[in-house]
Phi, psi and omega in degrees: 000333207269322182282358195257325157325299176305314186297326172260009173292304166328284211313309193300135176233171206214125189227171188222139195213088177101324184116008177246153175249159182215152184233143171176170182294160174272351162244045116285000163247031188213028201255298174287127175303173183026059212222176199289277182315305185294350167315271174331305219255321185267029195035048183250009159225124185271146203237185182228163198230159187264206151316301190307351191088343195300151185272126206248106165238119137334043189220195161288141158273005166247004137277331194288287199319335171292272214328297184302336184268352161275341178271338169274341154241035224337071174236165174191155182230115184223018184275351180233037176206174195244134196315290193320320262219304170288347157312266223337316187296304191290337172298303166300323163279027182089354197283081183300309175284014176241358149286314206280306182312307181259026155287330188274317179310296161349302170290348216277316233252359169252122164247163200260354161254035146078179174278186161354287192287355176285150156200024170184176195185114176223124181281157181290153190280155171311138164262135191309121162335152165256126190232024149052065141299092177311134184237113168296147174289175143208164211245100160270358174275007166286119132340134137309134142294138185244173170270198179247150216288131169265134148268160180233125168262166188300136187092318189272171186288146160208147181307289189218095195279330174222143195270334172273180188230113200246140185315108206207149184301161165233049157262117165220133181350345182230032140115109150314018184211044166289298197317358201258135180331150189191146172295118151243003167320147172296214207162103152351113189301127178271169167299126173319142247223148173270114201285107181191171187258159178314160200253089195344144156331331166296001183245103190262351177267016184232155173297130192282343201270349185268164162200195197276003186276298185294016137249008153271350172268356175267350169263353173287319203280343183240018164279307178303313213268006180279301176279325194222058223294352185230259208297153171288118162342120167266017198292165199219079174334085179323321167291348155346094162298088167276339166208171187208142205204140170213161181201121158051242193281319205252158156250162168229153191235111162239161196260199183291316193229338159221189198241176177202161187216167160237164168210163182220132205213103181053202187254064171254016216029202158335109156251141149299081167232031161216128179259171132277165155271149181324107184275146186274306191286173183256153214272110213249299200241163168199145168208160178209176198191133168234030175201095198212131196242128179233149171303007178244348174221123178307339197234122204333164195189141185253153198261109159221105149232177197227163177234144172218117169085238175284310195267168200206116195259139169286074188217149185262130216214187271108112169343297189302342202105356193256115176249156204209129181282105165308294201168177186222118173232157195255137184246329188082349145253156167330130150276130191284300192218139172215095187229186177237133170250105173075253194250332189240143182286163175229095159278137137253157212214113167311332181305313181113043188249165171187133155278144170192125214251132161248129175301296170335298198281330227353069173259154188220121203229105187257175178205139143323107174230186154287173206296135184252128206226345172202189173171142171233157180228116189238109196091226180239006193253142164242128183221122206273124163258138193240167179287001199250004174080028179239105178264132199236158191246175199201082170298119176293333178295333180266024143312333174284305200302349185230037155322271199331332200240009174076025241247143145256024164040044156297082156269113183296138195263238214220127172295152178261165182276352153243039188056023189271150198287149161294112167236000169193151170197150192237189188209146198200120187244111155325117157324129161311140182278305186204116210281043162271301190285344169082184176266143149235116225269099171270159167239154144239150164192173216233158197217162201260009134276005134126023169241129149318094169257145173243119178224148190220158192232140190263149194315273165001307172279331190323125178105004183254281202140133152295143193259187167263118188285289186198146172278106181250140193236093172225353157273145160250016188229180178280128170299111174284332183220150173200138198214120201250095153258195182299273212280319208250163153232117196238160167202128168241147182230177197286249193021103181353072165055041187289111204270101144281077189256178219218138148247147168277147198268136173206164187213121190024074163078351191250136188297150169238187191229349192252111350303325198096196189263158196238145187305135157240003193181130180214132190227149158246187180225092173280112187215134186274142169221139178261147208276002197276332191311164131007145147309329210265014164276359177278306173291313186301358224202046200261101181273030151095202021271170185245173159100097160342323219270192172271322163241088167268153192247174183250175144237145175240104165276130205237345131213155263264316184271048238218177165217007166207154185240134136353049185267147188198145189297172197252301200290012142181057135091334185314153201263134209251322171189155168244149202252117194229133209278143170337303215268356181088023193236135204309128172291125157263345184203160172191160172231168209209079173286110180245081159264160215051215163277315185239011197244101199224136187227145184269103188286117192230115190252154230265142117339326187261347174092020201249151183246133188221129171222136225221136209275103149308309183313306186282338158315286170316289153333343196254269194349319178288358185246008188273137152326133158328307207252351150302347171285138165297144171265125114106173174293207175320122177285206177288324211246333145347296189285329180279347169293315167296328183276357140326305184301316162231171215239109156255114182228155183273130184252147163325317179265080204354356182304106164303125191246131189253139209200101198299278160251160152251007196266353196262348194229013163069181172274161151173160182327316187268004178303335183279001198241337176280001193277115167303110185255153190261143176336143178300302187313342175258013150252338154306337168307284180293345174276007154198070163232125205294305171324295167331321184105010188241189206265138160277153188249130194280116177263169171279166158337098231252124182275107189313112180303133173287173177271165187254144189299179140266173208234132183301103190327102172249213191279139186324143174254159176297055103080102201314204176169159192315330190289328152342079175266000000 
């Protein structure tokens, strides 16, 4: 009897789970093999016991009792927990056949052929032979050279208004985080990236969060501790999607070392019809123009070009596929910002340098200005907001006429009244009233002590200068964004993207002043960015807002490594859809493609080097037919953001910088690790410690300082009054 006792003494195991206790045999917890538990109970894993003997696991005890009541009946109740959260659990003791159930569950409402809003999928390209394209360098610790100071009056032209480069934010409107060090150097060709997609749900003994992007970043981290035990590696996963640029029919896609372009043409769809040849330095900036008329070819021809450093590469594409290397031109600072106005490519350089290609002349023509902090564009007019607090405009059209004099007709349009630098600016050209009255020209810009201004300049008045309309004093950080339609005024300031709009008042078509304009809506976009990324990720990865229209949007990547984004209306924040990659492989880039009239697709580009496409139009359509209360408010919720934030590891460094970082446990210990570690902005764990939704603690600001009023400001010369012929 006595022996029979000892034997269900044996049997029985006494757990501690959590701080709760639980009991059962040791073969319901041993029926399935190899598992967690058969480890545990055969001592190949060490365990710690409580007062009581009980076997002490460190984990939740309200999952574990669903997972135990399933090795005891092989049944589950999963109506009052959430599937992810008990995989996770079940992934950690071993339960195989009870991840594949809820892997399947996980799965029913995801396809590798996307939802609704999918539409479209282009695999990544074959990469370009290397035929070692030199790429120059540049020395940024050389200054631009300036001339020496032109005095000015408001209006008249000017060369180089100020010779110096004076210390100044580099939030503008056109991304405040161009600036930060980047490889522009030649380089060693790397090893080829191991090319595959995140590893479906269906792979059950490994964690759903690696993919192949965390394992090009555990092989840049161990590039570093190979070569460089105090620095981080600048290598760049050649198969990358760093930026994605679209116009009318075509895209152009660049990778780290060359470019690829598409048109989608009648009903053949997407074609692949231009690669580059292999650039050595990494592809930093891109633009493209697919309707560009040059003296040299009677018949339109499309334009891509790329920047690395200093230099600025060319190429011309032909209807047929056929290209031709314009040429390799030097701005001589680092590029910044790079696009086409009309006919002509454009550089730009905060430094206040600025290039410019004319298709016709093919000529390539730089100048010296002040530090350049936004810049907009209306028409065939370029218009620069400066560090000197003078937004000055560049008709492009009268560009051929001043080759000879070396000259870029820089006129300053209008100062502000309180000389504070231009960090942001839109441009809003009215439907004509009539072909007397002309257009009427508005501005909005952002100031870099954070107030929103409006100045419009009237048909009636041309040749007077825009006056000042109206003032908002409601950032308290440098306006980063500022964006003018028909109905809306949206302004983002650097304070972790905090979103203001405004709706506007018009009386035929004319801004009024009677009510005048109303708050409609302050929002944040909240996005993590870890400081180790790419020069080139600021651009691929810009959440707008995009879109000419009323509803224009935002897109929100909420941290650096992700596989689905935000879109949200720019005019009072709402969540319009979210966007998630089929294949599960991290968005490395995305764009906002408006072809035609009605036709608008959000473009998402890969890790894998793969392009995703996604119906905006039909998004936006379904939102106008959703129920008030049926609408989402805003991006991501608590249990959204902690699922993203999942993706990555944020822990606090002796020198307070919160640093993001991938497992460590996928990349072992090791001496050099603390130095391999990627660090993320200060400012995004400053974020989550106050923001009230999230669940974290808020933080007390001072007090908002009532602004004085501002004198008006004298008017200086008119800009020249667009016309149809603009484009």
């Amino acid at each position: 009897m006595s022996h029979f006792t000892h034997a269900s003494s044996s049997d029985l195991v006494n757990l501690n789970v959590g701080g709760q206790r639980f009991s059962t045999s040791r073969q319901t917890l041993t029926w399935i093999p190899d598992t967690f538990f058969t480890a545990l109970l055969s001592g190949r894993i060490s365990s710690l016991r409580d007062e009581h003997n009980a076997i002490f696991i460190d984990r939740d005890p309200t999952l574990f009792s669903i997972i135990l009541n399933y090795l005891r009946t092989k049944d589950i109740d999963i109506k009052n927990c959430e599937i992810r959260a008990l995989r996770h659990e079940a992934e950690y003791y071993g339960i195989t056949p009870l991840t594949k159930r809820l892997a399947l569950c996980e799965d029913l409402n995801h396809s590798s052929c996307g939802d609704l809003l999918f539409c479209g999928f282009l695999a990544a390209p074959p990469m370009p032979s290397n035929e070692a394209v030199p790429a120059a360098s540049i020395d940024e610790s050389v200054p631009s050279t300036s001339a020496s100071a032109v005095g000015s009056r408001p209006g008249s032209m000017v060369r180089v208004p100020e010779p110096s480069r004076s210390s100044h934010s580099r939030n503008s409107s056109w991304d405040l985080r161009l600036g930060r060090t980047g490889s522009t150097g030649n380089g060693s060709n790397p090893p080829a990236p191991m090319l595959h997609s995140r590893n479906p749900s269906m792979d059950f003994m490994r964690h759903s969060r690696n993919s192949s992007a965390d394992l090009n970043k555990v092989f840049r981290n161990e590039v570093g501790m190979v070569f460089s035990p105090t620095q981080n590696s600048n290598w760049v996963d050649p198969m990358r999607v760093q930026i994605i640029r679209a116009h009318q029919n075509w895209i152009a896609v660049a990778y780290a070392h060359f470019v690829t372009c598409y048109r989608v043409k009648d009903f053949y769809g997407w074609q692949q019809v231009f690669t580059s040849p292999h650039i050595d330095a990494t592809i930093e900036r891109i633009a493209i123009n697919s309707k560009i008329n040059t003296a040299a070819e009677p018949v339109p021809s499309k334009m891509v070009a790329i920047s690395y450093g200093s230099q600025i590469r060319l190429w011309s594409i032909q209807e047929g596929g056929q290209k031709t290397d314009v040429g390799t031109f030097n701005l001589n600072v680092r590029v910044e910002y790079l696009f086409f106005i009309g006919s002509q490519l454009v550089a730009l350089s905060s430094s206040g340098k600025i290039g410019v290609w004319h298709a016709m002349t093919q000529h390539w023509q730089i100048q010296d200005l002040v530090p350049v902090l936004s810049f907009d564009s209306a028409g065939s007019f370029l218009l620069l907001g400066c560090n000197n607090g003078s937004i000055y405009y560049i008709d492009m059209q009268k560009f051929p006429l001043r080759i000879k004099d070396n000259d870029l007709l820089v006129t300053e349009l209008y100062k502000d009244v309180a000389l504070d630098p231009i960090t942001a600016i839109s441009v809003y050209l009215t439907p004509k009233t009539s072909s007397i009255s002309g257009n009427w020209i508005e501005i909005a810009y952002g100031t870099k002590s954070g107030a929103v201004r409006i100045i419009v300049q009237h048909p009636e008045t041309a040749g007077h200068g825009p006056h000042l309309f109206e003032t908002f004093f409601v950032h308290q950080s440098p306006v980063t964004k500022v964006m003018l339609s028909e109905k809306y005024l949206v302004s983002v300031c650097s304070e972790y993207h905090h979103v203001r709009t405004w709706r506007l008042i018009r009386f035929r078509g004319m801004l009024s002043t009677q009510p005048g304009s109303t708050p409609e809506a302050s929002f944040k976009i909240v996005s993590l960015e870890a400081t180790d990324t790419s020069y080139s990720y600021a651009a691929g990865n810009d959440f707008g807002p995009y879109g000419d229209y009323d509803d224009m949007i935002f897109v929100q990547k909420v941290v650096p490594e992700t596989d689905q984004l935000y879109v949200r209306l720019a005019s009072n924040g709402d969540r319009v859809c979210v966007i998630r990659s089929v294949d599960s492989s991290t968005i490395s880039a995305f764009c906002v493609l408006e072809y035609e009239v009605s036709s608008r697709f959000i473009l998402t580009g890969h890790c894998n080097g793969a392009i995703q496409m996604w119906d905006l139009t039909t998004a936006l359509a379904l939102l106008s037919k959703d129920e008030p209360q049926q609408k989402i408010n805003g991006g991501p919720d608590t249990n959204e953001l902690l699922r993203l934030l999942d993706q990555c590891e944020i822990s606090n460094s002796s020198c307070t910088t919160p640093c993001m970082s991938p497992c460590l446990s996928a990349m072992g210990n090791g001496s050099g690790m603390a130095s391999s570690i990627a660090r993320m902005k200060a400012s995004n764990i400053a974020l989550l410690n106050r923001e009230p939704a999230m669940g974290m603690a808020v933080q007390v600001q001072p007090a908002a300082q009532v602004q004085p009023a501002l004198p008006e400001a004298v008017a200086p010369a008119a800009i020249p009054m667009a016309d149809d012929n603009n484009e």
